[in-house]
Short mmCIF file of C-alpha atoms and ligand atoms in Angstrom, two decimals:
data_model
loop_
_atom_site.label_atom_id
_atom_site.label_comp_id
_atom_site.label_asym_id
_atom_site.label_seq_id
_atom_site.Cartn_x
_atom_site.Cartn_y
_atom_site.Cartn_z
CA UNK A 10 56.59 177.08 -39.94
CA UNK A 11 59.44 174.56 -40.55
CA UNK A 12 61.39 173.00 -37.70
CA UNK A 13 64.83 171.42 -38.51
CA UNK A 14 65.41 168.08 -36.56
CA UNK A 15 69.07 167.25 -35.96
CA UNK A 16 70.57 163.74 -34.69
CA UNK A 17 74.27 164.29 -34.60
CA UNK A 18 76.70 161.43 -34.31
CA UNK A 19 80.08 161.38 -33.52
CA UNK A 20 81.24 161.39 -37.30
CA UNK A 21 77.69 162.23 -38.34
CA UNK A 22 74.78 164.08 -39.03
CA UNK A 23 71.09 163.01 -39.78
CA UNK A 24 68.78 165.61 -39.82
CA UNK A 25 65.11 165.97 -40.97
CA UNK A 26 63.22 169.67 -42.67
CA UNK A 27 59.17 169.62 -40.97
CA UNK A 28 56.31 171.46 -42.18
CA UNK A 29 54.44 171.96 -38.87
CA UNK A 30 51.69 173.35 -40.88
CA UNK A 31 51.11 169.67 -42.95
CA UNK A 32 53.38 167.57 -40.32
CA UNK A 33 55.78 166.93 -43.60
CA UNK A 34 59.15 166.29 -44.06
CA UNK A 35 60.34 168.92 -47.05
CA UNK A 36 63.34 167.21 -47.09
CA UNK A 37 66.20 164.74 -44.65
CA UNK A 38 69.04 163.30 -45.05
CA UNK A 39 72.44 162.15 -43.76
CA UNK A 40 75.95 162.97 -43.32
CA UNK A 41 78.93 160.80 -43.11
CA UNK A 42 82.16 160.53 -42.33
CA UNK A 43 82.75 163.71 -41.02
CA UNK A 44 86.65 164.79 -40.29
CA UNK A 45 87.43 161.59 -41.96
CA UNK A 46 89.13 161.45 -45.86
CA UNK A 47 86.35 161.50 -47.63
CA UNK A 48 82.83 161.84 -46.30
CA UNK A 49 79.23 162.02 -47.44
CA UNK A 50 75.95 163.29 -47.90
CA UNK A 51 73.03 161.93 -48.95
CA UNK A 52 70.01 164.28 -49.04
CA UNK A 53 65.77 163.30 -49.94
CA UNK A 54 63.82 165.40 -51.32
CA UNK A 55 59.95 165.03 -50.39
CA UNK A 56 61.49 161.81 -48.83
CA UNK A 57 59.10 158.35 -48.61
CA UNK A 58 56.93 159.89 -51.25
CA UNK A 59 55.92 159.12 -55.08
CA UNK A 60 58.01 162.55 -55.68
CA UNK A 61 61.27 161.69 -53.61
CA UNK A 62 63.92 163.11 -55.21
CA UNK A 63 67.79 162.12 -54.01
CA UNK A 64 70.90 163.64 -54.43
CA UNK A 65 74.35 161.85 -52.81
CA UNK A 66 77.15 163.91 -52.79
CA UNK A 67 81.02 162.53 -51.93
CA UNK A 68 83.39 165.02 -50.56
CA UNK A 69 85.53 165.64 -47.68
CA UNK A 70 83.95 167.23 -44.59
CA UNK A 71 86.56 168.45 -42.11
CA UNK A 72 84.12 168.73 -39.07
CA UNK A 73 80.34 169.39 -38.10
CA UNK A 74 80.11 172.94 -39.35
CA UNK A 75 81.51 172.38 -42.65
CA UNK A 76 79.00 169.09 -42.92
CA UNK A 77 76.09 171.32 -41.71
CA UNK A 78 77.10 174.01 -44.39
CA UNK A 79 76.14 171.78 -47.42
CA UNK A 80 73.18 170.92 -46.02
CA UNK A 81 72.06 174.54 -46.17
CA UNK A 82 73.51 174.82 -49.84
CA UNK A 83 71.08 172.04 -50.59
CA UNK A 84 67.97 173.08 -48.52
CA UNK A 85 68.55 176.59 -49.78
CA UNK A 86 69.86 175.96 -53.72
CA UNK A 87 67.90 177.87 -55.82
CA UNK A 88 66.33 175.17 -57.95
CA UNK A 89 66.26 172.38 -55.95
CA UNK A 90 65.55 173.65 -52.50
CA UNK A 91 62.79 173.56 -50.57
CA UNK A 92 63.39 177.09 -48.85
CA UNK A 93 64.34 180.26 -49.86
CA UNK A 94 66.92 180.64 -47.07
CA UNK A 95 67.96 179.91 -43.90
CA UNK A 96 65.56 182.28 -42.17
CA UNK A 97 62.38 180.19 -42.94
CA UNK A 98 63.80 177.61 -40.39
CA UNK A 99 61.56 178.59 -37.24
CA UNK A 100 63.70 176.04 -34.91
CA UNK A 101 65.78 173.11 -34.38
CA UNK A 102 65.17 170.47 -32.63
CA UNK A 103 67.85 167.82 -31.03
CA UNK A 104 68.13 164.41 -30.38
CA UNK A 105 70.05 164.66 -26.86
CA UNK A 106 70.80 160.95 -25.83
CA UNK A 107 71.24 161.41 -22.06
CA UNK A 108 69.81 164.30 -19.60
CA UNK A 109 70.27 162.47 -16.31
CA UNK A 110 68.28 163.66 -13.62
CA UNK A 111 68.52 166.91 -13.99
CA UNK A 112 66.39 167.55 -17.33
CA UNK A 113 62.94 165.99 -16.72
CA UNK A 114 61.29 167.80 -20.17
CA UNK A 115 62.57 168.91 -23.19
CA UNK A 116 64.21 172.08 -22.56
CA UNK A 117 65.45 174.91 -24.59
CA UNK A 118 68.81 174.98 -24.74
CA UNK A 119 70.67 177.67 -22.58
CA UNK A 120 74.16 177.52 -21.10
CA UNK A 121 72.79 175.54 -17.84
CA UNK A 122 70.96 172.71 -20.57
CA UNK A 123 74.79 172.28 -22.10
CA UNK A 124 76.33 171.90 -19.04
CA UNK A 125 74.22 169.26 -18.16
CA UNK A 126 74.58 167.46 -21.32
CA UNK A 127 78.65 167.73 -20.89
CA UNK A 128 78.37 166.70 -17.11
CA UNK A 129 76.60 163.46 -18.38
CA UNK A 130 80.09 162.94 -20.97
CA UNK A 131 81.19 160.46 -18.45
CA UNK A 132 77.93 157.85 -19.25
CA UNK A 133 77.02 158.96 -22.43
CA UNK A 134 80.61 159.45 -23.79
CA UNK A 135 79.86 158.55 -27.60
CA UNK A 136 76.74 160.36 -27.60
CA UNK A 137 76.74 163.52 -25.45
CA UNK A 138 79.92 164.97 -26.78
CA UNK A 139 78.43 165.07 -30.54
CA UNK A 140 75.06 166.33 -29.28
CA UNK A 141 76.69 169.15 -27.67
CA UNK A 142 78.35 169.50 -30.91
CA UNK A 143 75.38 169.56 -33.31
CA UNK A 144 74.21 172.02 -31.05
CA UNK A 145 76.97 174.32 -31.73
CA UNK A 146 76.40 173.86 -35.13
CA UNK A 147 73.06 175.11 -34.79
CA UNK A 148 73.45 178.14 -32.60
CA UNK A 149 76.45 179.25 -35.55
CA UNK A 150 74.44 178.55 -38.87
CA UNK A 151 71.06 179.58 -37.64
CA UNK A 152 71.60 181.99 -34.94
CA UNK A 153 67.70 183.30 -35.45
CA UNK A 154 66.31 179.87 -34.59
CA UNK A 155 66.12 178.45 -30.89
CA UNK A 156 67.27 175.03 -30.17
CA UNK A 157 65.48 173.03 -28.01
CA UNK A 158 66.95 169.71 -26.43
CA UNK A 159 64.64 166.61 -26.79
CA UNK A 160 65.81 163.84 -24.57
CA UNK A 161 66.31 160.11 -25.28
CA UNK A 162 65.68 159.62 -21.46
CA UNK A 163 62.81 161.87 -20.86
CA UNK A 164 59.61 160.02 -21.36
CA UNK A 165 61.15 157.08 -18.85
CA UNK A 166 61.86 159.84 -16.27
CA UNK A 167 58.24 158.96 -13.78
CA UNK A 168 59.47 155.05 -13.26
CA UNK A 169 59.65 154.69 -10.07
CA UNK A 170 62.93 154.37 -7.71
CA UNK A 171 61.91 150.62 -6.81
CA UNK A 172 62.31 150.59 -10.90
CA UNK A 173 64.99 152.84 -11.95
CA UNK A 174 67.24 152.00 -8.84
CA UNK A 175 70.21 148.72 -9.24
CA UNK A 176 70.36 146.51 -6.25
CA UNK A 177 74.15 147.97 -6.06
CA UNK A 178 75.30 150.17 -2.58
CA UNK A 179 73.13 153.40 -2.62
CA UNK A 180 75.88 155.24 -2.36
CA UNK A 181 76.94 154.71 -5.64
CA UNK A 182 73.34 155.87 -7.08
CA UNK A 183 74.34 158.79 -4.93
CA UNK A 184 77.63 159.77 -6.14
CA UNK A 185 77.90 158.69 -9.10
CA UNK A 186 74.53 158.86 -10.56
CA UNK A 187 74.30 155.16 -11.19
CA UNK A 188 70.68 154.26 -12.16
CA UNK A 189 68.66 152.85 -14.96
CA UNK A 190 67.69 155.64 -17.62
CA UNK A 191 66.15 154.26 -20.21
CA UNK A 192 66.59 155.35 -24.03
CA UNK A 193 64.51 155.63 -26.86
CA UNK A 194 62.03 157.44 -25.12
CA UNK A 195 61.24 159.73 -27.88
CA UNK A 196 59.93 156.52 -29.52
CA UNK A 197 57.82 155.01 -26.82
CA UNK A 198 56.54 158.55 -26.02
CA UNK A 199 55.34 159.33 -29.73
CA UNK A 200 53.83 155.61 -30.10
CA UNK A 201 52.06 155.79 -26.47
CA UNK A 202 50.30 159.26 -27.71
CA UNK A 203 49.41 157.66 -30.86
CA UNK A 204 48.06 154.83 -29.47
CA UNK A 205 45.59 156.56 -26.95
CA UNK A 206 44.47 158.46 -30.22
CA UNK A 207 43.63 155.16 -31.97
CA UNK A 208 42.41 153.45 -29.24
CA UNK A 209 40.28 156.84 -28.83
CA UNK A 210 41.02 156.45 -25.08
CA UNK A 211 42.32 159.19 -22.91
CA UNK A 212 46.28 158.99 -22.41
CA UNK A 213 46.45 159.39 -19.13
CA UNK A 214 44.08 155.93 -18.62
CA UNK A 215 46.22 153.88 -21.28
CA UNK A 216 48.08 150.94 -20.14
CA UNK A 217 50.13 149.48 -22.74
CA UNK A 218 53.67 147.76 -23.63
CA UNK A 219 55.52 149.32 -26.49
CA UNK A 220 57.77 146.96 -28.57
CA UNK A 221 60.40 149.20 -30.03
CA UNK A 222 62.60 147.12 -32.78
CA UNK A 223 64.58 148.45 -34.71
CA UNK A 224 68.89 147.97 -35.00
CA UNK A 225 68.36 149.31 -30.91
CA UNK A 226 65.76 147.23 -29.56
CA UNK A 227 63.79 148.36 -26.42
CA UNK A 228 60.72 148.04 -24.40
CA UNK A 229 58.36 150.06 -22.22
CA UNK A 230 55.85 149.52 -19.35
CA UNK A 231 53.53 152.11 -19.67
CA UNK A 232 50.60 152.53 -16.57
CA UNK A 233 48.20 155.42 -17.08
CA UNK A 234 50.18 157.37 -19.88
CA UNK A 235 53.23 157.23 -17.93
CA UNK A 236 56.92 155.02 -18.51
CA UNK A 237 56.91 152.52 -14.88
CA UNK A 238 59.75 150.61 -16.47
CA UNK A 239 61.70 149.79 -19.54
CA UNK A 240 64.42 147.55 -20.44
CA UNK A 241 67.31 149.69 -21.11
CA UNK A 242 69.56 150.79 -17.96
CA UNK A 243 71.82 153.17 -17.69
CA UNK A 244 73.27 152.96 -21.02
CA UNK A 245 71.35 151.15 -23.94
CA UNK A 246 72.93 147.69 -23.88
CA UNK A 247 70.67 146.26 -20.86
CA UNK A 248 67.74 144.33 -21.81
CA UNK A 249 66.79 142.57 -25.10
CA UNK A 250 69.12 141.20 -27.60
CA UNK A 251 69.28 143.59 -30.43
CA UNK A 252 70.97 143.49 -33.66
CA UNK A 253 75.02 143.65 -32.42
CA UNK A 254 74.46 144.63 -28.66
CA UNK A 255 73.98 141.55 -25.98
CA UNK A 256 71.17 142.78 -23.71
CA UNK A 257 70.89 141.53 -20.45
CA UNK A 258 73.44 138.76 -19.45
CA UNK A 259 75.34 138.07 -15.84
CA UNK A 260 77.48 140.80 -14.72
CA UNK A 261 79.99 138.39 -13.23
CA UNK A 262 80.74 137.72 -17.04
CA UNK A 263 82.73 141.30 -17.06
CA UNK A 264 85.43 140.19 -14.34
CA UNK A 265 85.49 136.56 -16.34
CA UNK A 266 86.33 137.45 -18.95
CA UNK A 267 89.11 139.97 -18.12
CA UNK A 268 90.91 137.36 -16.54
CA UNK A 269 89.99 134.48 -18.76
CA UNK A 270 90.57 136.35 -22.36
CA UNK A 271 92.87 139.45 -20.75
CA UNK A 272 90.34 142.06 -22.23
CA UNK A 273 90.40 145.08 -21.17
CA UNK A 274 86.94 147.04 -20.26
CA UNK A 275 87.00 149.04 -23.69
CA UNK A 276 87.51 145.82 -25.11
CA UNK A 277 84.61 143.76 -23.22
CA UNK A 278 82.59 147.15 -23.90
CA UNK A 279 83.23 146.73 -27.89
CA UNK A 280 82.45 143.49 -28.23
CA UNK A 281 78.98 143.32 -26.08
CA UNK A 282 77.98 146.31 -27.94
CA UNK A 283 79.24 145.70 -31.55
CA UNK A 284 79.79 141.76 -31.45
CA UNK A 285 76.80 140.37 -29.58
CA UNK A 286 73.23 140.06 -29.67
CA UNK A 287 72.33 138.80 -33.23
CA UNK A 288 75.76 139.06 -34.78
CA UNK A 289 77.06 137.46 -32.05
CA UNK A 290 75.05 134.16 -32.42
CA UNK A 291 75.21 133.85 -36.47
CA UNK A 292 77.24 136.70 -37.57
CA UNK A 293 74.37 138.95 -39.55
CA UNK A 294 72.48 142.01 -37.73
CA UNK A 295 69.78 142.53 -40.13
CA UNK A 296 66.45 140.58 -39.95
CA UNK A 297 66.20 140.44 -43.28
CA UNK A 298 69.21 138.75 -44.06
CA UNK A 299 68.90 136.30 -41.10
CA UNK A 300 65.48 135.39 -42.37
CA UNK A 301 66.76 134.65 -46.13
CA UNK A 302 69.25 132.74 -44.23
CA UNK A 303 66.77 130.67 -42.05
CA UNK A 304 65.13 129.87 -44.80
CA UNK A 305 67.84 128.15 -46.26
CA UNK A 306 68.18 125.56 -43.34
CA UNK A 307 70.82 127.72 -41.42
CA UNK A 308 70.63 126.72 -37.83
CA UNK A 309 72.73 129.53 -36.40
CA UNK A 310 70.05 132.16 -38.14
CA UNK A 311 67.31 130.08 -36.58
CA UNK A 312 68.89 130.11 -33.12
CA UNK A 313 69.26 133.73 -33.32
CA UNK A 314 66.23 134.67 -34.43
CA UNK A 315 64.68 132.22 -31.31
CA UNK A 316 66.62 133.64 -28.51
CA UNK A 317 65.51 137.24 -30.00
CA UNK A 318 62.06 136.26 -30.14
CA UNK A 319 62.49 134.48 -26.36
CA UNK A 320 63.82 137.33 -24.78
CA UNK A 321 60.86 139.52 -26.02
CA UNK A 322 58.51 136.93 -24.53
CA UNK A 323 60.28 137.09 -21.05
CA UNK A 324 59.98 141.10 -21.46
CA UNK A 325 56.32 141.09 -22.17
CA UNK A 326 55.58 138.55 -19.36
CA UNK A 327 57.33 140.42 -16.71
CA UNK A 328 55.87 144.29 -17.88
CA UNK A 329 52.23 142.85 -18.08
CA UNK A 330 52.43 142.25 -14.58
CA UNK A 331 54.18 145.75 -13.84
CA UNK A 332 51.22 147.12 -15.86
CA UNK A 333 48.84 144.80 -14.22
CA UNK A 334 46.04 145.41 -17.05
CA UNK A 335 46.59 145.90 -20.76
CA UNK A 336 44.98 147.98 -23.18
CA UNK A 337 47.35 146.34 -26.22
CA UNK A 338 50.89 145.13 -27.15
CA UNK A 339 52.19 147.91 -29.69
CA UNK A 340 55.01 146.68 -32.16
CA UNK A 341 56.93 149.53 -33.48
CA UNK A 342 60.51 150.78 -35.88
CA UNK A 343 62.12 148.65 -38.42
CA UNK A 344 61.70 145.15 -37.41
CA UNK A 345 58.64 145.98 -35.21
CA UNK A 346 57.00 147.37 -37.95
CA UNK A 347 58.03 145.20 -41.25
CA UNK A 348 58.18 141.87 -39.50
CA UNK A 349 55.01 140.14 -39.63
CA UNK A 350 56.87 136.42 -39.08
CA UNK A 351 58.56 138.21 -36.07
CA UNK A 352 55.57 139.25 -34.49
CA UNK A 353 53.36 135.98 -34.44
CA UNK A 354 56.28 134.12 -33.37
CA UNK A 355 56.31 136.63 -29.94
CA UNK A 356 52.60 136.52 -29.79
CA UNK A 357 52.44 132.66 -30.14
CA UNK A 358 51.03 130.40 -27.07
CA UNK A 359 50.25 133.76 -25.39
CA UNK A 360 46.59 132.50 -24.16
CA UNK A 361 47.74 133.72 -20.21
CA UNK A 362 47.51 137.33 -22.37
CA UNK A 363 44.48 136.15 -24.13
CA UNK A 364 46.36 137.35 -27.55
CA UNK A 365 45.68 135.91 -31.08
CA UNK A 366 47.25 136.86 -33.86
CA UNK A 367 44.91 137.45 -37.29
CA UNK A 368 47.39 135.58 -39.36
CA UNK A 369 46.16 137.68 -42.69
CA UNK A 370 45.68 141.53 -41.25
CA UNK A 371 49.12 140.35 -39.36
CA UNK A 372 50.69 140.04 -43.14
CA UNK A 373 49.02 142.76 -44.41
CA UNK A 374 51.69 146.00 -44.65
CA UNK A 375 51.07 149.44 -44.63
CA UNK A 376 52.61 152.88 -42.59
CA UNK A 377 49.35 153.36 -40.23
CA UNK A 378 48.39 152.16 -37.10
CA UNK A 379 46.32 149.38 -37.35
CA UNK A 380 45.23 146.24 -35.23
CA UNK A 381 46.53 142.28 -36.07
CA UNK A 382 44.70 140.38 -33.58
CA UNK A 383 41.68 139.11 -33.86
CA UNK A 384 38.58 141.17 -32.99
CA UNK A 385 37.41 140.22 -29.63
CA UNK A 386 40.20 138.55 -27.92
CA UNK A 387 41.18 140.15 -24.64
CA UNK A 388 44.20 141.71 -25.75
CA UNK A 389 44.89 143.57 -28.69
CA UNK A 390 47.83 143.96 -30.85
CA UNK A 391 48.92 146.66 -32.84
CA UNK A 392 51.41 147.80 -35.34
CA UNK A 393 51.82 151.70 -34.86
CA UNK A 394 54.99 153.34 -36.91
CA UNK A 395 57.13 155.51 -35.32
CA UNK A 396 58.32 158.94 -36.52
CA UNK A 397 60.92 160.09 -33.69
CA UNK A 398 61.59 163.15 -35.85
CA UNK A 399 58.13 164.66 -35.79
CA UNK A 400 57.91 163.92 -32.01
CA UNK A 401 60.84 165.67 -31.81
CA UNK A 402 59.59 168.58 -34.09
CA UNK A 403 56.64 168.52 -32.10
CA UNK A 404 58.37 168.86 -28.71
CA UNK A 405 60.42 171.69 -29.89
CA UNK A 406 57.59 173.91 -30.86
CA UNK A 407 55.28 173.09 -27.37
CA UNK A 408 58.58 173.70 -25.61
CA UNK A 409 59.01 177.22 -27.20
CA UNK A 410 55.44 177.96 -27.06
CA UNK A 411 55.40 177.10 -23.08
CA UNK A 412 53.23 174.06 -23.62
CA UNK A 413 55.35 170.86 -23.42
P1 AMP B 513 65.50 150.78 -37.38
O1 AMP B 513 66.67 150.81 -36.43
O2 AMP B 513 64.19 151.04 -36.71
O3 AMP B 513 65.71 151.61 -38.61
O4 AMP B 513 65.42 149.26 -37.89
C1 AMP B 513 66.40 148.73 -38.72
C2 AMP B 513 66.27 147.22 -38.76
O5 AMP B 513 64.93 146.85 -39.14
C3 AMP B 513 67.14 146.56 -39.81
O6 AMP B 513 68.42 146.31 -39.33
C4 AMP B 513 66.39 145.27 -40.09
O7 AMP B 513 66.87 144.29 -39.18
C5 AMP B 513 64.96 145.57 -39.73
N1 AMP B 513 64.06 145.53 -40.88
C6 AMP B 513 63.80 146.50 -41.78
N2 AMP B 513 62.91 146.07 -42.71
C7 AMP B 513 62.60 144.80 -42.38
C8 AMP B 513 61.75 143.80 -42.93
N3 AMP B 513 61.02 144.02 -44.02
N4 AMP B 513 61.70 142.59 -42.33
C9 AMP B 513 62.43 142.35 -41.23
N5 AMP B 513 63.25 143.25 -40.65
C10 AMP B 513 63.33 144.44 -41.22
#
């Protein structure tokens, strides 16, 4: 039984082929530039294994069908596929950035599901519009196959109002929807299941705080199995500093700078979510690059990498008292995962935790969940990897078989 995972962009696609049977990808990839001059696709076979195969093609695709189309060629071609046709995909699964209030759970998706997804346009207007359209791509290539909508807010949906609500008048929560949301949830969800497994603890007793770095950088509070907070808000730029996108700062700052620089609010919007957060401070996004840099005596990489690490801190601080007892700190996604500097410099001086880093299991790398504190201290520390597209796989088929 294969499931088809699709994360569509506004000028892209990025989709994933699962065997539920084995929980492996057959095959992902990505497409670019879509309804631009020349766009295109890169496709894995077998991907992150010995056998990986890719293949990168560059032509013009002139929207999200066409894009969508190739794919198929490629899944389906008779010598390099990895199906015979189309008809062997059981389902397809969605990334769906924002479901408000109204979708608490994955749903499959009906007429009602895309209506709410367009009535959230207005605060998820990059997003939303190109989920709806990957959708439609779906229901006209594989019409056999059942979508099902997996929601970026979902798993944050049980924090509580004292949580979710801003200190703003209610009546704009009430009108206009206004509210903290939360995003990557599909993450936090897929490492807090993991983690109860590894802990061999029950999930519904686990209280944990789930690091999620990556390019987006969030966190979550998690009580009993359940999100009680998180640091994104109603769009993804609250809360940390991530790689181009500011995090939390003073809101008087948006009024300031209108009048002091004459920006407008597309403009403020562009450049504290494309010019900030590590960018911002030393002009590079990627970890790597501002640790090659750091090591060279750049000060501007060091400060960067500081505040990034600081804000963490402040994060992990506040949630363990929102938790109030901790089964383990869980790292998580690109930086999360690969970042062993990264992750004793959070952990450092953390004794009010009781947290100690092993410095050498801490180094060690590898793509299972494992522990990198020392044995015995009071909290542990864990590196689990994420895999948002087999949670997402995973969704799809307990939502179609009534279980999710
Ligand atoms: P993600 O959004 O989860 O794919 O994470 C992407 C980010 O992970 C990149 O922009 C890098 O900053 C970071 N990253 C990936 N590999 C490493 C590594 N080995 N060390 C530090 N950062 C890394």
């Amino acid at each position: 039984m294969n499931v088809l995972v699709i994360n569509s962009g506004s000028s892209s696609i990025k989709y994933q082929l699962i065997d539920m049977t084995t929980e492996k990808s057959l095959c992902s990839g990505l497409v670019e530039r879509i309804g631009e001059g020349m766009g295109k696709l890169t496709h894995k076979i077998k991907p992150d294994t010995d056998a990986e195969e890719k293949i990168v093609l560059e032509q013009a695709f002139a929207n999200h069908v066409e894009g969508m189309k190739k794919v198929v060629d490629l899944i389906t071609d008779a010598e390099k596929g990895v199906i015979a046709d189309k008809g062997e995909i059981y389902a397809v699964g969605h990334r769906v950035l924002l479901g408000g209030e109204e979708i608490k759970q994955s749903v499959q998706i009906d007429e009602w599901a895309k209506g709410i997804i367009r009535d959230y346009i207005p605060l998820g207007p990059l997003h939303n519009p190109a989920n709806l359209a990957g959708i439609e791509v779906a229901e006209e290539l594989f019409p056999h196959a059942p979508s099902v909508g997996v929601f970026d807010t979902e798993f944050h949906q049980t924090m509580p109002k004292k949580a979710y609500l801003y200190p703003l008048p209610y009546d704009l929560y009430k009108t206009l929807r206004i509210r903290r949301y939360g995003f990557h949830g599909t993450s936090h969800r897929y490492i807090t299941k993991k983690t109860a497994q590894f802990l061999d603890k029950p999930l519904d007793q686990l209280n944990i705080i789930t690091c999620h770095l990556g390019n987006g950088c969030s966190m979550a509070a998690v009580k009993n199995g359940q999100c009680v907070d998180t640091t994104m808000g109603i769009t993804p730029l609250e809360g940390l500093m991530m790689g181009t996108r500011c995090g939390d700062i003073d809101p008087a700052l948006v009024p300031f700078l209108m009048e002091k620089k004459g920006w407008s609010g597309a403009e403020i919007d562009n450049v504290m979510n494309k010019q900030s957060g590590l960018k911002g401070i030393c002009g590079m996004n990627d970890m790597r690059d501002i640790h090659a840099a750091r090591e060279k005596g750049d000060e501007m990489a060091e400060l960067a990498f500081q505040m990034f690490v600081y804000r963490i801190r402040k994060y992990i601080g506040s949630f363990a008292v929102v938790v109030g007892k901790l089964d383990a700190i869980v790292f998580t996604a690109g930086i999360g995962e690969n970042d062993d500097f990264l992750r004793a410099a959070v952990c450092k001086d953390m004794d009010i935790l009781g947290i100690d880093i092993d410095e050498t299991v801490n180094a060690k790398r590898s793509g299972q969940a494992r522990h990198i504190g020392k044995p015995g201290q009071r909290v542990p520390v864990l590196v689990v990897p994420t895999n948002e597209e087999l949670e997402i796989a995973q969704t799809t088929v307990a939502v179609l078989n009534g279980k999710n």
